Amino acid sequence: MTGLVRQVVVGQAVLPVELTPDAVTLLRFGAVTRNAHRIHYDTEFARSEGLAGPVVMAQLHGCLFHRAAVEFAGVGGRVREVGWQNRAPAYVGDRLVVTGTVQSVDVSSGAVTLDLVERCGAGGVVCCRGRAVVIPG
Amino acid sequence: MVRNAVLELVEERVRASTGSWERRSLGVVRAEDAAEFARAAGERAPHLVDPASADFVVHPMYVVSLLRGAPGAEASDFRPDGMYRDEVPGTDGLDVRLMAGGQDVRWVGEVRAGDLIELRRALTAVERKGVGEGFLLLTVEKVYGSARGTLVEVTERFIVR
C-alpha cells in the first residue's frame, strides 16, 4: 500500500475534469472510432429521433470519466475499472463536467472506488452517472 | 409495423441468440491511430498524443471505443441511420431507434501498439423498460484479447426504442 492510499478518505472530492465538444470534436471522434451513427452529426436526423440535435458519443463520455479517474489516481497510479450509464443526452456545445467523491477504500488491496457524475450544459443536467476503481500512486 | 410489434420482434430475435458468442477482428493497433483518438478525446498529455514520446501508451479507452477496425465496412454493412447492421443485436433491417446506454470497462492487461485485437461478444440479457411501449435494454458482454490473452472486459448496454 502506498502512502497516498492511506491519505484517501471516504467522501474526499474528485477534482473536476471538463470538455466542451463542438461539432468538429464529434466528427473527429466519430471518424477515428468509425462511428457513423447519424445522431452524432446529422441535425435533421437527430431531431427525427426525438433529440434536440446531434448528441455526444457514449465513448466520449467514457473518456471523460476515465480522465477523472486517472487524475485522481495520480502519478504512478492506475485505473482498473470505469463505468457509466447514460441518463440524458448531451449536445454539441454542451460543457461536460465530471466530478465525484471517494465512495470506499479497500485497505487490503489499496483499491479506491469513486462515485462519479457528469453534468452538462448551463443547467447542469446530469447526463451520466459513473464509477471508477483506481489504485492511487 | 407498429412500434410495439417491432420491439417484440427484436426481443424475440435477441432471446433466441442470447448467450451465443461471436468473434470480430479489430485489426492491429497502430500508435498513430491511438494518438489521434486521444487528441480527438481532448487529451493533451504527450504520453497519449505523441507516438514518438518515450513513455507513449495506447489510450486505455481506444480499443473499447472502436466500432470497427481498418479498413472499415462496406456500404451494405450500414443501417439507414448510419449504425452497423450487426452492432445492436436483433435490430438488423428494423426501423428502430438506437441509443447507447453506457458501459462498464474492466482492464485486465495493457493494450499495446502492434497488438492484433480480437473482440468476442455475446448478448446476455434483454429487459423491457419504461411505460407504455417503453424500450428494450440490451446487455452485451465483450472480451477484447490479443495473443497475450484477455486485455479488457466490457459490459455494454444498448437502448432500442
PDB file of C-alpha atoms in Angstrom:
ATOM      1  CA  MET A   1       0.000   0.000   0.000  1.00  0.00           C
ATOM      2  CA  THR A   2       1.359   3.404  -0.919  1.00  0.00           C
ATOM      3  CA  GLY A   3       1.473   6.439   1.274  1.00  0.00           C
ATOM      4  CA  LEU A   4      -1.188   8.218  -0.788  1.00  0.00           C
ATOM      5  CA  VAL A   5      -3.716   5.423  -0.281  1.00  0.00           C
ATOM      6  CA  ARG A   6      -3.511   5.933   3.457  1.00  0.00           C
ATOM      7  CA  GLN A   7      -4.471   9.572   2.921  1.00  0.00           C
ATOM      8  CA  VAL A   8      -7.554   8.827   0.828  1.00  0.00           C
ATOM      9  CA  VAL A   9     -10.764   9.082   2.813  1.00  0.00           C
ATOM     10  CA  VAL A  10     -14.381   8.347   2.017  1.00  0.00           C
ATOM     11  CA  GLY A  11     -16.118  11.492   0.854  1.00  0.00           C
ATOM     12  CA  GLN A  12     -12.954  13.072  -0.492  1.00  0.00           C
ATOM     13  CA  ALA A  13     -13.619  15.109  -3.618  1.00  0.00           C
ATOM     14  CA  VAL A  14     -12.557  14.067  -7.112  1.00  0.00           C
ATOM     15  CA  LEU A  15     -11.287  17.177  -8.861  1.00  0.00           C
ATOM     16  CA  PRO A  16     -13.466  18.174 -11.812  1.00  0.00           C
ATOM     17  CA  VAL A  17     -12.447  17.479 -15.394  1.00  0.00           C
ATOM     18  CA  GLU A  18     -14.277  19.047 -18.301  1.00  0.00           C
ATOM     19  CA  LEU A  19     -14.682  19.064 -22.046  1.00  0.00           C
ATOM     20  CA  THR A  20     -16.858  21.128 -24.347  1.00  0.00           C
ATOM     21  CA  PRO A  21     -17.160  19.084 -27.536  1.00  0.00           C
ATOM     22  CA  ASP A  22     -18.148  21.032 -30.638  1.00  0.00           C
ATOM     23  CA  ALA A  23     -19.236  19.635 -33.999  1.00  0.00           C
ATOM     24  CA  VAL A  24     -15.608  19.261 -35.071  1.00  0.00           C
ATOM     25  CA  THR A  25     -14.817  17.258 -31.938  1.00  0.00           C
ATOM     26  CA  LEU A  26     -17.650  14.848 -32.663  1.00  0.00           C
ATOM     27  CA  LEU A  27     -16.628  14.472 -36.305  1.00  0.00           C
ATOM     28  CA  ARG A  28     -13.019  13.709 -35.321  1.00  0.00           C
ATOM     29  CA  PHE A  29     -14.042  11.294 -32.581  1.00  0.00           C
ATOM     30  CA  GLY A  30     -16.574   9.563 -34.818  1.00  0.00           C
ATOM     31  CA  ALA A  31     -14.033   9.212 -37.617  1.00  0.00           C
ATOM     32  CA  VAL A  32     -11.292   7.689 -35.501  1.00  0.00           C
ATOM     33  CA  THR A  33     -13.704   5.233 -33.845  1.00  0.00           C
ATOM     34  CA  ARG A  34     -15.513   4.526 -37.165  1.00  0.00           C
ATOM     35  CA  ASN A  35     -18.831   5.587 -35.689  1.00  0.00           C
ATOM     36  CA  ALA A  36     -21.146   6.772 -38.484  1.00  0.00           C
ATOM     37  CA  HIS A  37     -24.374   6.900 -36.446  1.00  0.00           C
ATOM     38  CA  ARG A  38     -26.234   9.923 -37.785  1.00  0.00           C
ATOM     39  CA  ILE A  39     -27.448  11.074 -34.357  1.00  0.00           C
ATOM     40  CA  HIS A  40     -23.918  12.400 -33.848  1.00  0.00           C
ATOM     41  CA  TYR A  41     -23.689  14.745 -36.875  1.00  0.00           C
ATOM     42  CA  ASP A  42     -26.985  14.987 -38.765  1.00  0.00           C
ATOM     43  CA  THR A  43     -29.181  17.583 -37.057  1.00  0.00           C
ATOM     44  CA  GLU A  44     -32.327  16.822 -39.035  1.00  0.00           C
ATOM     45  CA  PHE A  45     -31.947  13.109 -38.449  1.00  0.00           C
ATOM     46  CA  ALA A  46     -31.248  13.578 -34.740  1.00  0.00           C
ATOM     47  CA  ARG A  47     -34.435  15.627 -34.432  1.00  0.00           C
ATOM     48  CA  SER A  48     -36.380  12.893 -36.215  1.00  0.00           C
ATOM     49  CA  GLU A  49     -35.229  10.579 -33.424  1.00  0.00           C
ATOM     50  CA  GLY A  50     -36.660  12.879 -30.776  1.00  0.00           C
ATOM     51  CA  LEU A  51     -33.386  14.574 -29.880  1.00  0.00           C
ATOM     52  CA  ALA A  52     -32.763  18.319 -29.816  1.00  0.00           C
ATOM     53  CA  GLY A  53     -29.734  17.927 -32.087  1.00  0.00           C
ATOM     54  CA  PRO A  54     -26.565  15.865 -32.562  1.00  0.00           C
ATOM     55  CA  VAL A  55     -25.507  14.131 -29.357  1.00  0.00           C
ATOM     56  CA  VAL A  56     -22.151  13.298 -27.777  1.00  0.00           C
ATOM     57  CA  MET A  57     -20.980   9.711 -28.225  1.00  0.00           C
ATOM     58  CA  ALA A  58     -21.152   7.401 -25.214  1.00  0.00           C
ATOM     59  CA  GLN A  59     -17.473   6.559 -25.581  1.00  0.00           C
ATOM     60  CA  LEU A  60     -16.537  10.238 -25.403  1.00  0.00           C
ATOM     61  CA  HIS A  61     -18.381  10.450 -22.084  1.00  0.00           C
ATOM     62  CA  GLY A  62     -16.378   7.391 -21.080  1.00  0.00           C
ATOM     63  CA  CYS A  63     -13.121   9.137 -21.928  1.00  0.00           C
ATOM     64  CA  LEU A  64     -14.012  11.999 -19.586  1.00  0.00           C
ATOM     65  CA  PHE A  65     -14.841   9.588 -16.757  1.00  0.00           C
ATOM     66  CA  HIS A  66     -11.553   7.811 -17.437  1.00  0.00           C
ATOM     67  CA  ARG A  67      -9.630  11.085 -17.300  1.00  0.00           C
ATOM     68  CA  ALA A  68     -11.222  11.987 -13.964  1.00  0.00           C
ATOM     69  CA  ALA A  69     -10.148   8.588 -12.618  1.00  0.00           C
ATOM     70  CA  VAL A  70      -6.602   8.934 -13.994  1.00  0.00           C
ATOM     71  CA  GLU A  71      -6.167  12.367 -12.466  1.00  0.00           C
ATOM     72  CA  PHE A  72      -7.406  11.129  -9.099  1.00  0.00           C
ATOM     73  CA  ALA A  73      -5.098   8.096  -9.248  1.00  0.00           C
ATOM     74  CA  GLY A  74      -2.151  10.422  -9.785  1.00  0.00           C
ATOM     75  CA  VAL A  75       1.381   9.724 -10.965  1.00  0.00           C
ATOM     76  CA  GLY A  76       2.167   6.032 -10.687  1.00  0.00           C
ATOM     77  CA  GLY A  77      -1.472   5.158 -10.087  1.00  0.00           C
ATOM     78  CA  ARG A  78      -3.655   3.099 -12.354  1.00  0.00           C
ATOM     79  CA  VAL A  79      -7.290   2.761 -13.309  1.00  0.00           C
ATOM     80  CA  ARG A  80      -8.737  -0.721 -13.011  1.00  0.00           C
ATOM     81  CA  GLU A  81     -12.360  -0.040 -13.910  1.00  0.00           C
ATOM     82  CA  VAL A  82     -14.526   2.738 -15.306  1.00  0.00           C
ATOM     83  CA  GLY A  83     -18.262   2.570 -15.819  1.00  0.00           C
ATOM     84  CA  TRP A  84     -21.010   4.979 -16.736  1.00  0.00           C
ATOM     85  CA  GLN A  85     -24.710   4.974 -17.518  1.00  0.00           C
ATOM     86  CA  ASN A  86     -26.263   7.488 -19.866  1.00  0.00           C
ATOM     87  CA  ARG A  87     -29.072   9.437 -18.171  1.00  0.00           C
ATOM     88  CA  ALA A  88     -29.784  12.292 -20.574  1.00  0.00           C
ATOM     89  CA  PRO A  89     -28.436  13.366 -23.962  1.00  0.00           C
ATOM     90  CA  ALA A  90     -25.534  15.797 -24.113  1.00  0.00           C
ATOM     91  CA  TYR A  91     -25.494  18.033 -27.155  1.00  0.00           C
ATOM     92  CA  VAL A  92     -22.884  19.715 -29.315  1.00  0.00           C
ATOM     93  CA  GLY A  93     -21.507  22.713 -27.459  1.00  0.00           C
ATOM     94  CA  ASP A  94     -22.541  21.494 -24.020  1.00  0.00           C
ATOM     95  CA  ARG A  95     -19.874  21.909 -21.354  1.00  0.00           C
ATOM     96  CA  LEU A  96     -19.401  18.472 -19.784  1.00  0.00           C
ATOM     97  CA  VAL A  97     -18.023  18.346 -16.252  1.00  0.00           C
ATOM     98  CA  VAL A  98     -17.224  15.167 -14.332  1.00  0.00           C
ATOM     99  CA  THR A  99     -16.989  15.436 -10.574  1.00  0.00           C
ATOM    100  CA  GLY A 100     -17.243  12.931  -7.774  1.00  0.00           C
ATOM    101  CA  THR A 101     -16.257  11.682  -4.379  1.00  0.00           C
ATOM    102  CA  VAL A 102     -14.490   8.703  -2.874  1.00  0.00           C
ATOM    103  CA  GLN A 103     -17.123   6.074  -2.209  1.00  0.00           C
ATOM    104  CA  SER A 104     -14.967   3.460  -0.488  1.00  0.00           C
ATOM    105  CA  VAL A 105     -11.394   2.496   0.251  1.00  0.00           C
ATOM    106  CA  ASP A 106     -10.276  -1.136   0.377  1.00  0.00           C
ATOM    107  CA  VAL A 107      -7.356  -1.006   2.740  1.00  0.00           C
ATOM    108  CA  SER A 108      -6.245  -4.569   1.993  1.00  0.00           C
ATOM    109  CA  SER A 109      -5.948  -4.094  -1.790  1.00  0.00           C
ATOM    110  CA  GLY A 110      -5.416  -0.336  -1.913  1.00  0.00           C
ATOM    111  CA  ALA A 111      -8.332  -0.018  -4.347  1.00  0.00           C
ATOM    112  CA  VAL A 112     -10.348   3.168  -4.159  1.00  0.00           C
ATOM    113  CA  THR A 113     -13.860   3.298  -5.594  1.00  0.00           C
ATOM    114  CA  LEU A 114     -15.014   6.654  -6.929  1.00  0.00           C
ATOM    115  CA  ASP A 115     -18.638   7.726  -7.278  1.00  0.00           C
ATOM    116  CA  LEU A 116     -18.752   9.970 -10.349  1.00  0.00           C
ATOM    117  CA  VAL A 117     -21.293  12.145 -12.097  1.00  0.00           C
ATOM    118  CA  GLU A 118     -21.197  14.069 -15.356  1.00  0.00           C
ATOM    119  CA  ARG A 119     -23.280  17.211 -15.727  1.00  0.00           C
ATOM    120  CA  CYS A 120     -23.876  19.020 -18.989  1.00  0.00           C
ATOM    121  CA  GLY A 121     -24.925  22.411 -20.262  1.00  0.00           C
ATOM    122  CA  ALA A 122     -25.714  25.614 -18.455  1.00  0.00           C
ATOM    123  CA  GLY A 123     -28.352  23.903 -16.326  1.00  0.00           C
ATOM    124  CA  GLY A 124     -26.004  21.255 -15.041  1.00  0.00           C
ATOM    125  CA  VAL A 125     -28.290  18.408 -16.095  1.00  0.00           C
ATOM    126  CA  VAL A 126     -26.973  15.010 -15.037  1.00  0.00           C
ATOM    127  CA  CYS A 127     -26.185  13.311 -18.332  1.00  0.00           C
ATOM    128  CA  CYS A 128     -24.247  10.319 -16.974  1.00  0.00           C
ATOM    129  CA  ARG A 129     -23.603   8.625 -13.676  1.00  0.00           C
ATOM    130  CA  GLY A 130     -20.469   6.596 -13.276  1.00  0.00           C
ATOM    131  CA  ARG A 131     -17.930   4.944 -11.059  1.00  0.00           C
ATOM    132  CA  ALA A 132     -14.301   4.011 -11.208  1.00  0.00           C
ATOM    133  CA  VAL A 133     -11.904   1.797  -9.312  1.00  0.00           C
ATOM    134  CA  VAL A 134      -8.361   3.101  -9.071  1.00  0.00           C
ATOM    135  CA  ILE A 135      -5.123   2.196  -7.360  1.00  0.00           C
ATOM    136  CA  PRO A 136      -3.641   5.553  -6.351  1.00  0.00           C
ATOM    137  CA  GLY A 137       0.024   6.153  -6.967  1.00  0.00           C
TER     138      GLY A 137
ATOM    139  CA  MET B   1     -45.255  -2.406 -38.474  1.00  0.00           C
ATOM    140  CA  VAL B   2     -46.349  -0.636 -35.284  1.00  0.00           C
ATOM    141  CA  ARG B   3     -43.648   0.237 -32.786  1.00  0.00           C
ATOM    142  CA  ASN B   4     -44.644  -2.345 -30.178  1.00  0.00           C
ATOM    143  CA  ALA B   5     -44.639  -5.155 -32.753  1.00  0.00           C
ATOM    144  CA  VAL B   6     -41.156  -4.128 -33.876  1.00  0.00           C
ATOM    145  CA  LEU B   7     -39.849  -4.190 -30.319  1.00  0.00           C
ATOM    146  CA  GLU B   8     -41.470  -7.597 -29.782  1.00  0.00           C
ATOM    147  CA  LEU B   9     -39.667  -8.858 -32.879  1.00  0.00           C
ATOM    148  CA  VAL B  10     -36.348  -7.511 -31.618  1.00  0.00           C
ATOM    149  CA  GLU B  11     -36.997  -9.134 -28.245  1.00  0.00           C
ATOM    150  CA  GLU B  12     -37.817 -12.456 -29.917  1.00  0.00           C
ATOM    151  CA  ARG B  13     -34.642 -12.304 -32.003  1.00  0.00           C
ATOM    152  CA  VAL B  14     -32.333 -11.454 -29.147  1.00  0.00           C
ATOM    153  CA  ARG B  15     -33.797 -14.048 -26.797  1.00  0.00           C
ATOM    154  CA  ALA B  16     -33.076 -16.659 -29.486  1.00  0.00           C
ATOM    155  CA  SER B  17     -29.446 -15.554 -29.717  1.00  0.00           C
ATOM    156  CA  THR B  18     -28.774 -14.918 -26.023  1.00  0.00           C
ATOM    157  CA  GLY B  19     -25.500 -16.429 -24.908  1.00  0.00           C
ATOM    158  CA  SER B  20     -24.137 -17.058 -28.400  1.00  0.00           C
ATOM    159  CA  TRP B  21     -20.599 -15.726 -28.706  1.00  0.00           C
ATOM    160  CA  GLU B  22     -19.362 -14.161 -31.930  1.00  0.00           C
ATOM    161  CA  ARG B  23     -15.890 -13.043 -32.918  1.00  0.00           C
ATOM    162  CA  ARG B  24     -14.656  -9.993 -34.798  1.00  0.00           C
ATOM    163  CA  SER B  25     -11.141  -8.802 -35.550  1.00  0.00           C
ATOM    164  CA  LEU B  26     -10.394  -5.165 -34.823  1.00  0.00           C
ATOM    165  CA  GLY B  27      -7.056  -5.430 -36.594  1.00  0.00           C
ATOM    166  CA  VAL B  28      -3.656  -4.314 -35.399  1.00  0.00           C
ATOM    167  CA  VAL B  29      -3.436  -1.356 -33.015  1.00  0.00           C
ATOM    168  CA  ARG B  30      -1.397   1.458 -34.550  1.00  0.00           C
ATOM    169  CA  ALA B  31       0.202   4.010 -32.252  1.00  0.00           C
ATOM    170  CA  GLU B  32      -0.709   6.827 -34.649  1.00  0.00           C
ATOM    171  CA  ASP B  33      -4.404   5.862 -34.580  1.00  0.00           C
ATOM    172  CA  ALA B  34      -4.422   5.636 -30.793  1.00  0.00           C
ATOM    173  CA  ALA B  35      -2.785   9.059 -30.598  1.00  0.00           C
ATOM    174  CA  GLU B  36      -5.366  10.507 -32.987  1.00  0.00           C
ATOM    175  CA  PHE B  37      -8.093   9.037 -30.788  1.00  0.00           C
ATOM    176  CA  ALA B  38      -6.584  10.617 -27.691  1.00  0.00           C
ATOM    177  CA  ARG B  39      -6.369  14.010 -29.406  1.00  0.00           C
ATOM    178  CA  ALA B  40     -10.000  13.755 -30.545  1.00  0.00           C
ATOM    179  CA  ALA B  41     -10.990  12.963 -26.952  1.00  0.00           C
ATOM    180  CA  GLY B  42      -9.368  16.189 -25.774  1.00  0.00           C
ATOM    181  CA  GLU B  43      -6.248  14.699 -24.226  1.00  0.00           C
ATOM    182  CA  ARG B  44      -3.046  16.740 -24.217  1.00  0.00           C
ATOM    183  CA  ALA B  45      -0.615  14.533 -22.297  1.00  0.00           C
ATOM    184  CA  PRO B  46       2.368  13.649 -24.526  1.00  0.00           C
ATOM    185  CA  HIS B  47       2.335  10.021 -23.402  1.00  0.00           C
ATOM    186  CA  LEU B  48      -1.143   9.704 -25.000  1.00  0.00           C
ATOM    187  CA  VAL B  49      -0.975  12.014 -28.030  1.00  0.00           C
ATOM    188  CA  ASP B  50       2.629  11.719 -29.219  1.00  0.00           C
ATOM    189  CA  PRO B  51       3.652   8.288 -30.547  1.00  0.00           C
ATOM    190  CA  ALA B  52       7.278   9.462 -30.509  1.00  0.00           C
ATOM    191  CA  SER B  53       7.147  10.059 -26.779  1.00  0.00           C
ATOM    192  CA  ALA B  54       9.382   7.631 -24.875  1.00  0.00           C
ATOM    193  CA  ASP B  55       6.554   6.778 -22.489  1.00  0.00           C
ATOM    194  CA  PHE B  56       3.779   6.636 -25.113  1.00  0.00           C
ATOM    195  CA  VAL B  57       0.896   4.314 -24.257  1.00  0.00           C
ATOM    196  CA  VAL B  58      -2.267   3.415 -26.119  1.00  0.00           C
ATOM    197  CA  HIS B  59      -5.155   5.338 -24.569  1.00  0.00           C
ATOM    198  CA  PRO B  60      -6.981   2.720 -22.458  1.00  0.00           C
ATOM    199  CA  MET B  61     -10.338   3.786 -23.924  1.00  0.00           C
ATOM    200  CA  TYR B  62      -9.179   3.489 -27.537  1.00  0.00           C
ATOM    201  CA  VAL B  63      -9.861  -0.144 -28.333  1.00  0.00           C
ATOM    202  CA  VAL B  64     -13.146  -0.294 -26.422  1.00  0.00           C
ATOM    203  CA  SER B  65     -14.379   2.767 -28.330  1.00  0.00           C
ATOM    204  CA  LEU B  66     -13.615   1.317 -31.765  1.00  0.00           C
ATOM    205  CA  LEU B  67     -16.724   0.142 -33.580  1.00  0.00           C
ATOM    206  CA  ARG B  68     -14.706  -1.427 -36.391  1.00  0.00           C
ATOM    207  CA  GLY B  69     -11.070  -1.945 -37.290  1.00  0.00           C
ATOM    208  CA  ALA B  70      -9.396  -0.856 -40.502  1.00  0.00           C
ATOM    209  CA  PRO B  71     -10.294  -0.778 -43.348  1.00  0.00           C
ATOM    210  CA  GLY B  72     -13.837  -0.163 -42.112  1.00  0.00           C
ATOM    211  CA  ALA B  73     -17.047  -1.589 -43.521  1.00  0.00           C
ATOM    212  CA  GLU B  74     -18.801  -1.949 -46.862  1.00  0.00           C
ATOM    213  CA  ALA B  75     -21.704   0.390 -47.631  1.00  0.00           C
ATOM    214  CA  SER B  76     -24.057  -2.575 -47.362  1.00  0.00           C
ATOM    215  CA  ASP B  77     -22.994  -3.106 -43.740  1.00  0.00           C
ATOM    216  CA  PHE B  78     -24.739   0.073 -42.568  1.00  0.00           C
ATOM    217  CA  ARG B  79     -28.319   0.721 -41.488  1.00  0.00           C
ATOM    218  CA  PRO B  80     -30.065   3.842 -42.850  1.00  0.00           C
ATOM    219  CA  ASP B  81     -29.310   5.537 -39.527  1.00  0.00           C
ATOM    220  CA  GLY B  82     -25.578   5.056 -40.079  1.00  0.00           C
ATOM    221  CA  MET B  83     -25.138   2.351 -37.437  1.00  0.00           C
ATOM    222  CA  TYR B  84     -23.668  -1.001 -38.409  1.00  0.00           C
ATOM    223  CA  ARG B  85     -26.370  -3.569 -39.160  1.00  0.00           C
ATOM    224  CA  ASP B  86     -24.921  -6.041 -36.668  1.00  0.00           C
ATOM    225  CA  GLU B  87     -23.827  -3.613 -33.947  1.00  0.00           C
ATOM    226  CA  VAL B  88     -27.001  -3.832 -31.872  1.00  0.00           C
ATOM    227  CA  PRO B  89     -28.222  -7.440 -31.780  1.00  0.00           C
ATOM    228  CA  GLY B  90     -31.641  -8.213 -33.205  1.00  0.00           C
ATOM    229  CA  THR B  91     -32.173  -4.893 -34.953  1.00  0.00           C
ATOM    230  CA  ASP B  92     -30.936  -5.592 -38.486  1.00  0.00           C
ATOM    231  CA  GLY B  93     -33.464  -4.383 -41.065  1.00  0.00           C
ATOM    232  CA  LEU B  94     -35.868  -2.944 -38.497  1.00  0.00           C
ATOM    233  CA  ASP B  95     -36.962   0.676 -38.129  1.00  0.00           C
ATOM    234  CA  VAL B  96     -35.906   1.198 -34.525  1.00  0.00           C
ATOM    235  CA  ARG B  97     -34.116   3.988 -32.717  1.00  0.00           C
ATOM    236  CA  LEU B  98     -30.781   3.049 -31.186  1.00  0.00           C
ATOM    237  CA  MET B  99     -29.004   4.701 -28.287  1.00  0.00           C
ATOM    238  CA  ALA B 100     -26.027   3.751 -26.174  1.00  0.00           C
ATOM    239  CA  GLY B 101     -26.898   3.047 -22.566  1.00  0.00           C
ATOM    240  CA  GLY B 102     -23.429   3.004 -21.048  1.00  0.00           C
ATOM    241  CA  GLN B 103     -20.521   0.711 -20.418  1.00  0.00           C
ATOM    242  CA  ASP B 104     -18.578  -0.913 -17.601  1.00  0.00           C
ATOM    243  CA  VAL B 105     -14.930  -1.323 -18.612  1.00  0.00           C
ATOM    244  CA  ARG B 106     -12.517  -3.554 -16.696  1.00  0.00           C
ATOM    245  CA  TRP B 107      -8.853  -3.554 -17.679  1.00  0.00           C
ATOM    246  CA  VAL B 108      -7.132  -6.884 -17.281  1.00  0.00           C
ATOM    247  CA  GLY B 109      -3.998  -6.125 -19.285  1.00  0.00           C
ATOM    248  CA  GLU B 110      -2.451  -3.301 -21.271  1.00  0.00           C
ATOM    249  CA  VAL B 111      -3.293  -2.827 -24.954  1.00  0.00           C
ATOM    250  CA  ARG B 112      -0.084  -2.092 -26.819  1.00  0.00           C
ATOM    251  CA  ALA B 113       0.719  -0.788 -30.281  1.00  0.00           C
ATOM    252  CA  GLY B 114       1.164  -3.796 -32.537  1.00  0.00           C
ATOM    253  CA  ASP B 115      -1.428  -5.927 -30.741  1.00  0.00           C
ATOM    254  CA  LEU B 116      -3.794  -7.794 -33.056  1.00  0.00           C
ATOM    255  CA  ILE B 117      -7.101  -7.382 -31.265  1.00  0.00           C
ATOM    256  CA  GLU B 118      -9.906  -9.889 -31.385  1.00  0.00           C
ATOM    257  CA  LEU B 119     -13.290  -8.998 -29.960  1.00  0.00           C
ATOM    258  CA  ARG B 120     -15.623 -11.704 -28.667  1.00  0.00           C
ATOM    259  CA  ARG B 121     -19.114 -10.663 -27.681  1.00  0.00           C
ATOM    260  CA  ALA B 122     -22.425 -12.153 -26.628  1.00  0.00           C
ATOM    261  CA  LEU B 123     -25.801 -10.720 -25.775  1.00  0.00           C
ATOM    262  CA  THR B 124     -26.540 -11.757 -22.208  1.00  0.00           C
ATOM    263  CA  ALA B 125     -29.772 -10.002 -21.221  1.00  0.00           C
ATOM    264  CA  VAL B 126     -32.804  -8.217 -22.613  1.00  0.00           C
ATOM    265  CA  GLU B 127     -35.245  -6.233 -20.488  1.00  0.00           C
ATOM    266  CA  ARG B 128     -38.384  -4.257 -21.325  1.00  0.00           C
ATOM    267  CA  LYS B 129     -38.211  -0.880 -19.586  1.00  0.00           C
ATOM    268  CA  GLY B 130     -40.324   2.254 -19.276  1.00  0.00           C
ATOM    269  CA  VAL B 131     -44.049   2.840 -19.521  1.00  0.00           C
ATOM    270  CA  GLY B 132     -46.377   2.133 -22.434  1.00  0.00           C
ATOM    271  CA  GLU B 133     -44.445   0.640 -25.327  1.00  0.00           C
ATOM    272  CA  GLY B 134     -41.315   1.511 -23.414  1.00  0.00           C
ATOM    273  CA  PHE B 135     -37.959   0.435 -24.735  1.00  0.00           C
ATOM    274  CA  LEU B 136     -35.640  -2.552 -24.714  1.00  0.00           C
ATOM    275  CA  LEU B 137     -32.432  -2.532 -22.730  1.00  0.00           C
ATOM    276  CA  LEU B 138     -29.935  -4.992 -24.191  1.00  0.00           C
ATOM    277  CA  THR B 139     -26.821  -6.064 -22.314  1.00  0.00           C
ATOM    278  CA  VAL B 140     -23.808  -7.295 -24.260  1.00  0.00           C
ATOM    279  CA  GLU B 141     -20.654  -8.766 -22.761  1.00  0.00           C
ATOM    280  CA  LYS B 142     -17.449  -8.072 -24.698  1.00  0.00           C
ATOM    281  CA  VAL B 143     -13.965  -9.505 -24.284  1.00  0.00           C
ATOM    282  CA  TYR B 144     -11.021  -7.872 -26.050  1.00  0.00           C
ATOM    283  CA  GLY B 145      -7.927 -10.017 -26.373  1.00  0.00           C
ATOM    284  CA  SER B 146      -4.642 -10.457 -28.181  1.00  0.00           C
ATOM    285  CA  ALA B 147      -2.026 -13.185 -28.388  1.00  0.00           C
ATOM    286  CA  ARG B 148      -1.146 -12.190 -24.810  1.00  0.00           C
ATOM    287  CA  GLY B 149      -4.627 -13.160 -23.597  1.00  0.00           C
ATOM    288  CA  THR B 150      -7.589 -11.148 -22.364  1.00  0.00           C
ATOM    289  CA  LEU B 151      -6.862  -7.421 -22.144  1.00  0.00           C
ATOM    290  CA  VAL B 152     -10.193  -5.725 -21.488  1.00  0.00           C
ATOM    291  CA  GLU B 153     -13.681  -6.849 -20.476  1.00  0.00           C
ATOM    292  CA  VAL B 154     -16.713  -4.671 -21.147  1.00  0.00           C
ATOM    293  CA  THR B 155     -20.377  -4.831 -20.241  1.00  0.00           C
ATOM    294  CA  GLU B 156     -22.235  -2.617 -22.708  1.00  0.00           C
ATOM    295  CA  ARG B 157     -25.877  -1.600 -22.732  1.00  0.00           C
ATOM    296  CA  PHE B 158     -27.956  -0.547 -25.745  1.00  0.00           C
ATOM    297  CA  ILE B 159     -31.350   1.131 -25.733  1.00  0.00           C
ATOM    298  CA  VAL B 160     -33.747   0.127 -28.522  1.00  0.00           C
ATOM    299  CA  ARG B 161     -36.860   2.262 -28.974  1.00  0.00           C
TER     300      ARG B 161
END
